[in-house]
XYZ file of C-alpha atoms in Angstrom:
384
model
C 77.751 98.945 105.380
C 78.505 96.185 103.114
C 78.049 96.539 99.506
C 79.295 94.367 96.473
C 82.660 94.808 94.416
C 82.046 92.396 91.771
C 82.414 93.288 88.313
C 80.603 95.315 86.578
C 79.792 97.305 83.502
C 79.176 100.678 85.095
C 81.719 102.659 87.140
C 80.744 101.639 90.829
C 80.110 104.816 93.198
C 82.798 105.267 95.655
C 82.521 103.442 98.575
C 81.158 105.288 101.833
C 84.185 106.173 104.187
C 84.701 103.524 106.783
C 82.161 101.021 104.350
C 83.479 97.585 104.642
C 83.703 96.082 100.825
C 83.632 92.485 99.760
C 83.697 90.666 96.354
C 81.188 88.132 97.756
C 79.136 87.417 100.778
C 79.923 84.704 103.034
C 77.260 81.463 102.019
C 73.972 81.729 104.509
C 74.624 80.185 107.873
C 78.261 79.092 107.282
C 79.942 79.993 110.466
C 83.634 78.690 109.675
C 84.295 81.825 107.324
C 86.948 83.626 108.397
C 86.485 87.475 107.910
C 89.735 89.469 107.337
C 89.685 93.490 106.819
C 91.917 95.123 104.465
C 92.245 98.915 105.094
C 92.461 101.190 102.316
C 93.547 105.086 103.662
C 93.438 107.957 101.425
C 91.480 111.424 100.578
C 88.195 110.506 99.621
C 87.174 113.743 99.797
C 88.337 117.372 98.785
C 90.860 118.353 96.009
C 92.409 114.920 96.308
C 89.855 112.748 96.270
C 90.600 111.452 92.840
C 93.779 110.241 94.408
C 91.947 108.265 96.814
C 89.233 107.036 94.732
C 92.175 105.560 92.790
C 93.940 104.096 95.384
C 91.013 102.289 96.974
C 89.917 100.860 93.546
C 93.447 98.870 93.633
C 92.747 97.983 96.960
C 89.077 96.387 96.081
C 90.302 94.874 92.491
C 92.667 93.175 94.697
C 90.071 91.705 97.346
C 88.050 91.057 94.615
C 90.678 88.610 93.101
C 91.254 86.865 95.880
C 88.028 86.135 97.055
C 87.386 84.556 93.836
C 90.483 82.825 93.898
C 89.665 81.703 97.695
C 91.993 81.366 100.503
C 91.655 78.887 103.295
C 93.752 80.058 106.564
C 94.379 77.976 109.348
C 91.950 75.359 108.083
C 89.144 78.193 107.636
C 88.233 79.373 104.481
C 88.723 83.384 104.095
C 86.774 86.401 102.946
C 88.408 89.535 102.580
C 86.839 92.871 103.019
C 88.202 96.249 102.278
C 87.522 99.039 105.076
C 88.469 102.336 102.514
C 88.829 105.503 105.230
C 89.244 108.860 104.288
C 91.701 111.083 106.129
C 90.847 113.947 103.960
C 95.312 114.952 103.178
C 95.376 115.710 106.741
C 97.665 114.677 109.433
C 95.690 115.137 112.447
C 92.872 112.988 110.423
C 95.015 110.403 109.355
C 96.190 109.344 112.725
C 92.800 109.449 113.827
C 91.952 107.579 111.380
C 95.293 104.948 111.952
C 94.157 104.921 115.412
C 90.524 104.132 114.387
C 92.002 101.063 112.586
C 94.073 100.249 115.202
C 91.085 99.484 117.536
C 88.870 97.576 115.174
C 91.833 95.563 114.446
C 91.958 95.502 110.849
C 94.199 92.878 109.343
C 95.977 95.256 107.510
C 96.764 98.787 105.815
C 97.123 99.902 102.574
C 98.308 103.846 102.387
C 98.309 106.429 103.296
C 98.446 108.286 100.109
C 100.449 111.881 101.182
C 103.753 111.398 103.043
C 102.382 113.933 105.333
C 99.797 111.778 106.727
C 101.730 108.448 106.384
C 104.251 109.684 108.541
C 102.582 110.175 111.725
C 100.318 107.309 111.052
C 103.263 104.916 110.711
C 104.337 105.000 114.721
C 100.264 104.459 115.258
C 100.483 101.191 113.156
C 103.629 100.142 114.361
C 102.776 100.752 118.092
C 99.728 98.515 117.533
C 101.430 96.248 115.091
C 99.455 96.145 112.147
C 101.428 96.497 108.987
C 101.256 99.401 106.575
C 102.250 99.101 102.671
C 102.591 102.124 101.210
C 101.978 102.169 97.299
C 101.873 106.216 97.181
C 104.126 108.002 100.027
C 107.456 109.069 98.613
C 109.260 111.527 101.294
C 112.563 109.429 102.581
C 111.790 110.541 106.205
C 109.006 107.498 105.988
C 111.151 104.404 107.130
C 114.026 106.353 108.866
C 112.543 105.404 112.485
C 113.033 101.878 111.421
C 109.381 100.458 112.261
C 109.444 96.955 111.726
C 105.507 97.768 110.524
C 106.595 100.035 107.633
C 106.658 99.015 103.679
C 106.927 101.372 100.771
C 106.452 99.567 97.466
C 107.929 102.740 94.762
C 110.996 104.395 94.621
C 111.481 107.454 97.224
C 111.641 111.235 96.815
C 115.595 111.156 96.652
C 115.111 109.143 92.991
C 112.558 111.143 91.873
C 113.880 114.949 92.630
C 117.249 113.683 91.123
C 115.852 111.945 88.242
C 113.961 115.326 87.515
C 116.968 117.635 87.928
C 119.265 115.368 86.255
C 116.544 115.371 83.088
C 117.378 119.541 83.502
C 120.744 119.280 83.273
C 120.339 117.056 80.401
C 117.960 119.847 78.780
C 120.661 122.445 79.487
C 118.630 124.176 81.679
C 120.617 126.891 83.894
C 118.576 128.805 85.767
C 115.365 127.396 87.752
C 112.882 128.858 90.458
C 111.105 126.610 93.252
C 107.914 126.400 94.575
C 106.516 123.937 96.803
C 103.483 123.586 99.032
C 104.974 123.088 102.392
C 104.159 119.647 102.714
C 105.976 116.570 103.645
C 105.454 115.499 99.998
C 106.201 118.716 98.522
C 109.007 120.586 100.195
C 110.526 117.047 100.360
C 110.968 116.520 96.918
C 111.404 120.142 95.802
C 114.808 119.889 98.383
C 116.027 117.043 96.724
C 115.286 118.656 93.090
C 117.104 121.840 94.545
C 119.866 119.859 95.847
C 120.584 117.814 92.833
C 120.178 120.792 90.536
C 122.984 122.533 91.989
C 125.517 119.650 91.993
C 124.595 120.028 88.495
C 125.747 123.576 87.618
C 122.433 124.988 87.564
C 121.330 128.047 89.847
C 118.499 128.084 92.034
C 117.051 131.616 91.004
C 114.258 131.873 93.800
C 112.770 129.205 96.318
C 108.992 130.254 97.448
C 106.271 128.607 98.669
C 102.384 127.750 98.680
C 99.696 125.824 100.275
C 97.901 122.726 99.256
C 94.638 124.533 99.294
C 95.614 127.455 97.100
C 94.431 128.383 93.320
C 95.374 131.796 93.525
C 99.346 131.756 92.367
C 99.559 135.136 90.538
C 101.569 137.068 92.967
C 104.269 133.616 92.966
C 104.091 133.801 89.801
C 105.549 137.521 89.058
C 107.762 137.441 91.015
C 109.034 134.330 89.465
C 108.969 136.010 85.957
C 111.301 138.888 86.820
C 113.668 136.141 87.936
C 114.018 135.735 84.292
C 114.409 131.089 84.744
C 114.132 128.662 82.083
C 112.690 125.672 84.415
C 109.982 126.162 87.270
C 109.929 123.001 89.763
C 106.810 123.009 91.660
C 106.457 120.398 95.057
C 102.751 119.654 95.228
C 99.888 117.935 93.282
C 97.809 118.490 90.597
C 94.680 120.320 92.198
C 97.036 123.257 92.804
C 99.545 122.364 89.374
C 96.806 122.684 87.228
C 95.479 126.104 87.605
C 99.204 127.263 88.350
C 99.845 126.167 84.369
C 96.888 128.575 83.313
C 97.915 131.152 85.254
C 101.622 130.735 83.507
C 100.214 130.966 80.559
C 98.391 134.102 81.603
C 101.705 135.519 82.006
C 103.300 134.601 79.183
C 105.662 131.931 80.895
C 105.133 129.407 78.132
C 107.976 128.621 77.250
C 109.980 127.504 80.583
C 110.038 124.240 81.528
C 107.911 122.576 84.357
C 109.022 120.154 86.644
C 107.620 118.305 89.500
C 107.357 114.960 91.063
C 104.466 112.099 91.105
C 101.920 114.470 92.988
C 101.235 116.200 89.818
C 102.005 113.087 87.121
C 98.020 112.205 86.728
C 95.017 112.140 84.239
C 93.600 114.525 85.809
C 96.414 117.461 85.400
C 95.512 117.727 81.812
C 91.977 118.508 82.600
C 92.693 120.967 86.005
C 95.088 122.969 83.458
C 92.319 123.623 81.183
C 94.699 122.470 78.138
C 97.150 125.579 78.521
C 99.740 125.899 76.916
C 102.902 125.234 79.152
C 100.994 121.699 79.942
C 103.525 120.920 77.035
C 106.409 122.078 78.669
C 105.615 119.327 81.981
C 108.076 116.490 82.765
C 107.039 114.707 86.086
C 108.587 111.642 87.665
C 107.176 108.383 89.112
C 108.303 105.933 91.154
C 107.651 103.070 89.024
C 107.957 101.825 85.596
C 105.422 102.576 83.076
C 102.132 100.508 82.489
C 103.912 98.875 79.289
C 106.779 97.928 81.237
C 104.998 96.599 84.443
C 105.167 92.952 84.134
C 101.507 92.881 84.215
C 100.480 96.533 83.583
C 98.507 96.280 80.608
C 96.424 93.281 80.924
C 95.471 94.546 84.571
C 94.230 97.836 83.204
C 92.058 96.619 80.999
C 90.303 95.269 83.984
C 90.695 97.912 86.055
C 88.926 100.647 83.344
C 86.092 98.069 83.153
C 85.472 98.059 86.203
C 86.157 101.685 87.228
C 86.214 103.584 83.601
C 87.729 107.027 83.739
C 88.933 106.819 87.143
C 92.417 105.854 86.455
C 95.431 108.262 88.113
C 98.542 106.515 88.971
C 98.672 104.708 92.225
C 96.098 102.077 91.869
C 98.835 99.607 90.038
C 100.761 99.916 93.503
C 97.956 99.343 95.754
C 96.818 96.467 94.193
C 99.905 95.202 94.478
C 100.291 96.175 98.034
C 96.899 94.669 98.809
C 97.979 91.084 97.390
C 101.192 91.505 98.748
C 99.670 91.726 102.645
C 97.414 88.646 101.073
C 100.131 86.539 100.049
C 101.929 86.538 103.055
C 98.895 86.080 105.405
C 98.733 82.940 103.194
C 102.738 81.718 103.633
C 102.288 82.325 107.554
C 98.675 80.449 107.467
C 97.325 83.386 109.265
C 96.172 86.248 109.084
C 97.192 87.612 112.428
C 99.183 90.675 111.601
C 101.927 89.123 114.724
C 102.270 86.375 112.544
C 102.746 87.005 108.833
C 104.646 90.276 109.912
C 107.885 88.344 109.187
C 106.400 86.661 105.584
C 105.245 90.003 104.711
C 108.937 91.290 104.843
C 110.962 89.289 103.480
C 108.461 88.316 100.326
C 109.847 88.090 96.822
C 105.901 89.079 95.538
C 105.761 89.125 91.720
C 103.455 91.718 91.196
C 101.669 93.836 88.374
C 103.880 96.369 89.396
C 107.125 94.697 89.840
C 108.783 91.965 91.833
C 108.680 93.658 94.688
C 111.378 92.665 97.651
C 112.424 94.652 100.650
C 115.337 96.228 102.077
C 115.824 95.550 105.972
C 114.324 99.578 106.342
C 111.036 98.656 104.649
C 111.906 100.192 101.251
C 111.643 98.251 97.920
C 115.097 96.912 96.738
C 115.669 98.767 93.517
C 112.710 100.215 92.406
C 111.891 101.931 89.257
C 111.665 105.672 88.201
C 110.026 106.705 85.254
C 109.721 110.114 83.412
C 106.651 111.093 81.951
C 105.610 114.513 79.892
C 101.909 115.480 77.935
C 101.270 114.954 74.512
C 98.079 116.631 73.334
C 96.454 116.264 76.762
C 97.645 112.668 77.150
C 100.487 111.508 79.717
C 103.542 109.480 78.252
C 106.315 108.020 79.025
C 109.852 109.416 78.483
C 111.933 107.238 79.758
């Protein structure tokens, strides 16, 4: 399927998993155009989906740009296309869905979105070298096999469970209960927020756990009560943070604290709370500056909510960048085969929307940002 991503004044429907997306068709019968696939990989479907929908907009803002800017490789002139997959928050999907890419040889990857699905996917990418930017996937565990295909463009899990319990410590919290949803992302980041906490003086009061599919949190919920803490850290995302703040509130835990990591620091986790009461009491922690510090944060949102009003979250900064990024250094190795601008693509100095993003030798960003954010009447700000 090929459909057009030019601008426009209405939101554009999401594009149909595995749809190939271009800013503009090649001209009629000129057969020296170069296609090159981008891959966009994230839940386009379920509880997540607005995570996805997100991501892939960077991803096709960022085709869009360049195809308007043009790009001539290897004395052919260029047209990008974005291939946006779905693999639904599941592993066994996602590296179906890596090995899917694999075999149509896509150019390159942008994702996945969970660290529980860019994990396994990473060996698939890096066994068929294609690289894989990462603008979303925070557990640490992500570039410890040392593929040579692996890039993650925001700080990790270990800044952003420390920055949280650190902001605790600074709040004089002393007591605080964990839950997390058994995830890579989750129980990741709620073991670093654990672990931190406690170098800090404060006392882990009870450690339980969900699911990523749950709503139901009552019974977690009691039993954190009786436990009597002043902070509640919860590993996870917003489709299960949400209703877990209403359900607080049910209980009368309004006044505690809630803490938790980029999974649940969206748009949407004013709306899934159903404005209750402890949504005041949120602090959450990305790994990246704030749109008004980005270098070119606010002047790209502007275009990216008229293009894609109301679907804002908080990735598709980073995957816009990570999609120009795999661009630029297709065009500093004059190719776009993945064999060849491999070595461009890692040791690029890119100056982004995001940041000037560089990389360590492990595929991490050298020093990347961590902001703090917390809801004011509905809306999500920056702390610090």
């Amino acid at each position: 399927m090929l459909a057009s991503c030019g601008k426009k004044e209405e939101a554009p429907a999401a594009p149909a998993t595995g749809a190939s997306v271009s800013a503009a068709p090649a001209a009629a019968g000129s057969g020296d155009v170069q296609v090159v696939k981008i891959a966009s990989v994230a839940p386009m479907s379920g509880s997540q989906a607005h995570y996805g929908k997100d991501n892939a907009n960077g991803v096709l803002m960022a085709v869009d740009d360049m195809n308007q800017k043009g790009m001539t490789l290897g004395g052919k002139k260029v047209r990008f296309e974005a291939v946006v997959e779905d693999d639904a928050a599941d592993p066994k999907q996602g590296t179906a869905v890596a090995q899917k890419l694999c075999d149509s040889k896509v150019a390159g990857v942008v994702g996945h979105l969970n660290s529980g699905t860019t994990i396994p996917a990473s060996k698939i990418y890096n066994d068929c070298g294609i690289p894989m930017v990462t603008g979303a996937a925070t557990n640490p565990a992500l570039t410890k096999p040392g593929y040579k295909t692996t890039f993650r463009i925001i700080a990790n899990d270990d800044a952003l469970g420390a920055a949280l319990a650190n902001d605790a410590k600074k709040n004089n919290l002393k007591r605080v209960a964990v839950i997390d949803d058994r995830t890579a992302y989750g129980q990741g980041i709620a073991e670093v927020f654990a672990k931190v906490a406690k170098a800090n003086g404060i006392e882990i009061v009870s450690s339980q756990f969900t699911t990523d599919k749950a709503t139901d949190f009552m019974a977690i919920l009691t039993a954190t009560k009786a436990e009597k803490p002043d902070g509640i850290f919860y590993g996870g995302m917003d489709a299960q943070a949400g209703p877990m703040l209403r359900q607080m509130e049910q209980l009368g835990l309004t006044t505690q604290k809630f803490f938790g990591g980029d999974g649940i620091c969206t748009m949407e986790l004013a709306k899934l709370s159903g404005g209750a009461k402890p949504l005041e009491n949120v602090v959450c922690a990305v790994g990246g500056s704030s749109l008004s510090k980005m270098p070119g944060g606010e002047e790209w949102k502007k275009r990216y909510d008229a293009a894609y009003p109301g679907q804002y979250q908080v990735y598709s900064p980073y995957t816009y960048d990570a999609a120009m990024l795999i661009m630029d250094a297709m065009q500093r190795a004059d190719s776009a085969d993945p064999a060849v601008y491999l070595p461009k693509l890692a040791e690029s100095s890119y100056k982004g929307v995001s940041a000037t993003i560089t990389f360590e030798p492990s595929g991490e960003m050298k020093d990347p940002a961590a902001t703090l954010f917390h809801y004011v009447k509905g809306n999500k700000e920056a702390i610090e």
